[in-house]
């Protein structure tokens, strides 16, 4: 363990990639790698990539092009592509960009030390298997060093839902849940290292069904209740959920588990039943709205966030207006909206496409509505006193930045605040992307 070699990782895509990047760095530490923020001094550069939309996938190739001079400057530099583009494109990456030495899919990260050694010995290496062994079991123990107050923890991975637009079932594979005791041990370990808030991750996190110590399948709700028993852990969040897996026990947990934060990311994609059917979402606009009502009955102040796709094949103006109507009814506090991007190998990519200028114009209208709602919901926080978990110093002297229970960024100046503190803050103002307040 020399620690003399430098590893640079660039992460794209969702939070699961952020978690995976941490685990990859840990997996490579025994091979002598320490993280660096400077690609110029790296001996190994890993791009942890995303394949969800065309733009995300193309970023990888432009980034690889930019790395070319580094490779000429340092002949020992190895370049690897990890993540969902690696899984989706495999060998094709080597054909398009011969400077790549290593391609590794998301289910093979535990093999990184061996793959890196092989790449160093000469010749490009590709591993995009879905191995029978569980990568988490083979990734080994996590380091003991102290760390920041918030952490991601992957509890479930993969997806069996096959929405007609989506690459995730192909890049991440079938749904797999980690055993309860592994999750609890990792959470206790994170808390011992200073973590106060854990966000449980999964492509369909609420489909979690890990095997418990009693030999039974535990639901996400049951897992959350067990996590809430951990002393020192103050906050629990989870993402991303699918409407069809929002079970009664999970809804009840939102009303009963104090540590479970009042924020729920529940993508709906469209407000038109015709389009939802074509997307293979297996729920209707009406069932989604009724579901939100039940969640709000359990936890009235919960902030709902969502994802939308506009311009899905076959979407008419009428379908799009149904989406706007759903948005008005739900009232979102946070949202992500995208123009449909045809992805190779997915059923919807083969269908007749909506004209790009029509889709762009709809996206503009939807985003105007969503932004207005977000501003309103954020504005309503002004005058309230909220518990804020402080994460880092702000840009101004003496300023600290933290997160409210509803995941709004909150800036506070003055007062004796340390990173990791949770303090009541009276919210005084709402800016475009954050709140300001003073210690109560
Ligand atoms: N597992 C999550 C979302 C995964 S992808 C879920 O089921 O909701 C994150 C978001 O990207 C999706 O919710 C969707 O809004 C968007 N997305 C996925 N595929 C897309 C595509 N082909 N074009 C445009 N947006 C897409
Ligand atoms: Fe993709 Fe649908 Fe699975 Fe979400 S539920 S990851 S959108 S296939
Ligand atoms: Fe992207 Fe893969 Fe996440 S496609 S959104 S990095 S699961």
Tab-separated table of N, CA and C and ligand atoms in Angstrom, residues 52 159-169 203-204 242 269 281, ligand 2:
chain	number	residue	atom	x	y	z
A	52	UNK	N	-28.361	7.920	-19.817
A	52	UNK	CA	-29.812	8.104	-19.754
A	52	UNK	C	-30.361	8.886	-20.940
A	159	UNK	N	-33.359	-2.483	-12.257
A	159	UNK	CA	-34.778	-2.211	-12.461
A	159	UNK	C	-35.397	-3.261	-13.372
A	160	UNK	N	-36.588	-3.722	-12.984
A	160	UNK	CA	-37.328	-4.702	-13.794
A	160	UNK	C	-38.538	-4.066	-14.466
A	161	UNK	N	-38.632	-2.734	-14.458
A	161	UNK	CA	-39.878	-2.112	-14.890
A	161	UNK	C	-39.949	-1.872	-16.400
A	162	UNK	N	-38.828	-1.677	-17.039
A	162	UNK	CA	-38.786	-1.518	-18.500
A	162	UNK	C	-39.753	-0.454	-19.030
A	163	UNK	N	-39.665	0.749	-18.511
A	163	UNK	CA	-40.368	1.863	-19.140
A	163	UNK	C	-39.825	1.957	-20.570
A	164	UNK	N	-40.712	2.276	-21.520
A	164	UNK	CA	-40.352	2.137	-22.944
A	164	UNK	C	-39.235	3.078	-23.392
A	165	UNK	N	-38.931	4.113	-22.579
A	165	UNK	CA	-37.920	5.104	-22.972
A	165	UNK	C	-36.559	4.859	-22.339
A	166	UNK	N	-36.459	3.927	-21.392
A	166	UNK	CA	-35.366	3.983	-20.411
A	166	UNK	C	-34.306	2.897	-20.589
A	167	UNK	N	-33.034	3.296	-20.438
A	167	UNK	CA	-31.911	2.359	-20.596
A	167	UNK	C	-31.531	1.643	-19.292
A	168	UNK	N	-32.043	2.137	-18.166
A	168	UNK	CA	-31.539	1.636	-16.878
A	168	UNK	C	-31.665	0.108	-16.705
A	169	UNK	N	-32.789	-0.510	-17.105
A	169	UNK	CA	-32.851	-1.975	-16.945
A	169	UNK	C	-31.743	-2.698	-17.713
A	203	UNK	N	-32.393	2.474	-7.955
A	203	UNK	CA	-33.100	2.934	-9.156
A	203	UNK	C	-34.602	2.877	-8.910
A	204	UNK	N	-34.989	1.907	-8.075
A	204	UNK	CA	-36.373	1.806	-7.607
A	204	UNK	C	-36.306	1.486	-6.138
A	242	UNK	N	-40.723	4.634	-7.357
A	242	UNK	CA	-41.699	4.449	-8.428
A	242	UNK	C	-43.088	4.471	-7.795
A	269	UNK	N	-43.603	11.349	-15.042
A	269	UNK	CA	-43.216	11.409	-16.474
A	269	UNK	C	-44.234	12.098	-17.380
A	281	UNK	N	-45.770	2.620	-18.042
A	281	UNK	CA	-45.594	3.031	-16.648
A	281	UNK	C	-46.500	2.239	-15.701
B	2	LIG	FE1	-36.146	3.561	-15.948
B	2	LIG	FE2	-38.734	3.134	-15.542
B	2	LIG	FE3	-36.911	1.639	-14.286
B	2	LIG	FE4	-37.216	4.196	-13.616
B	2	LIG	S1	-38.777	2.570	-13.393
B	2	LIG	S2	-35.290	3.129	-13.943
B	2	LIG	S3	-37.703	5.168	-15.559
B	2	LIG	S4	-37.294	1.676	-16.464
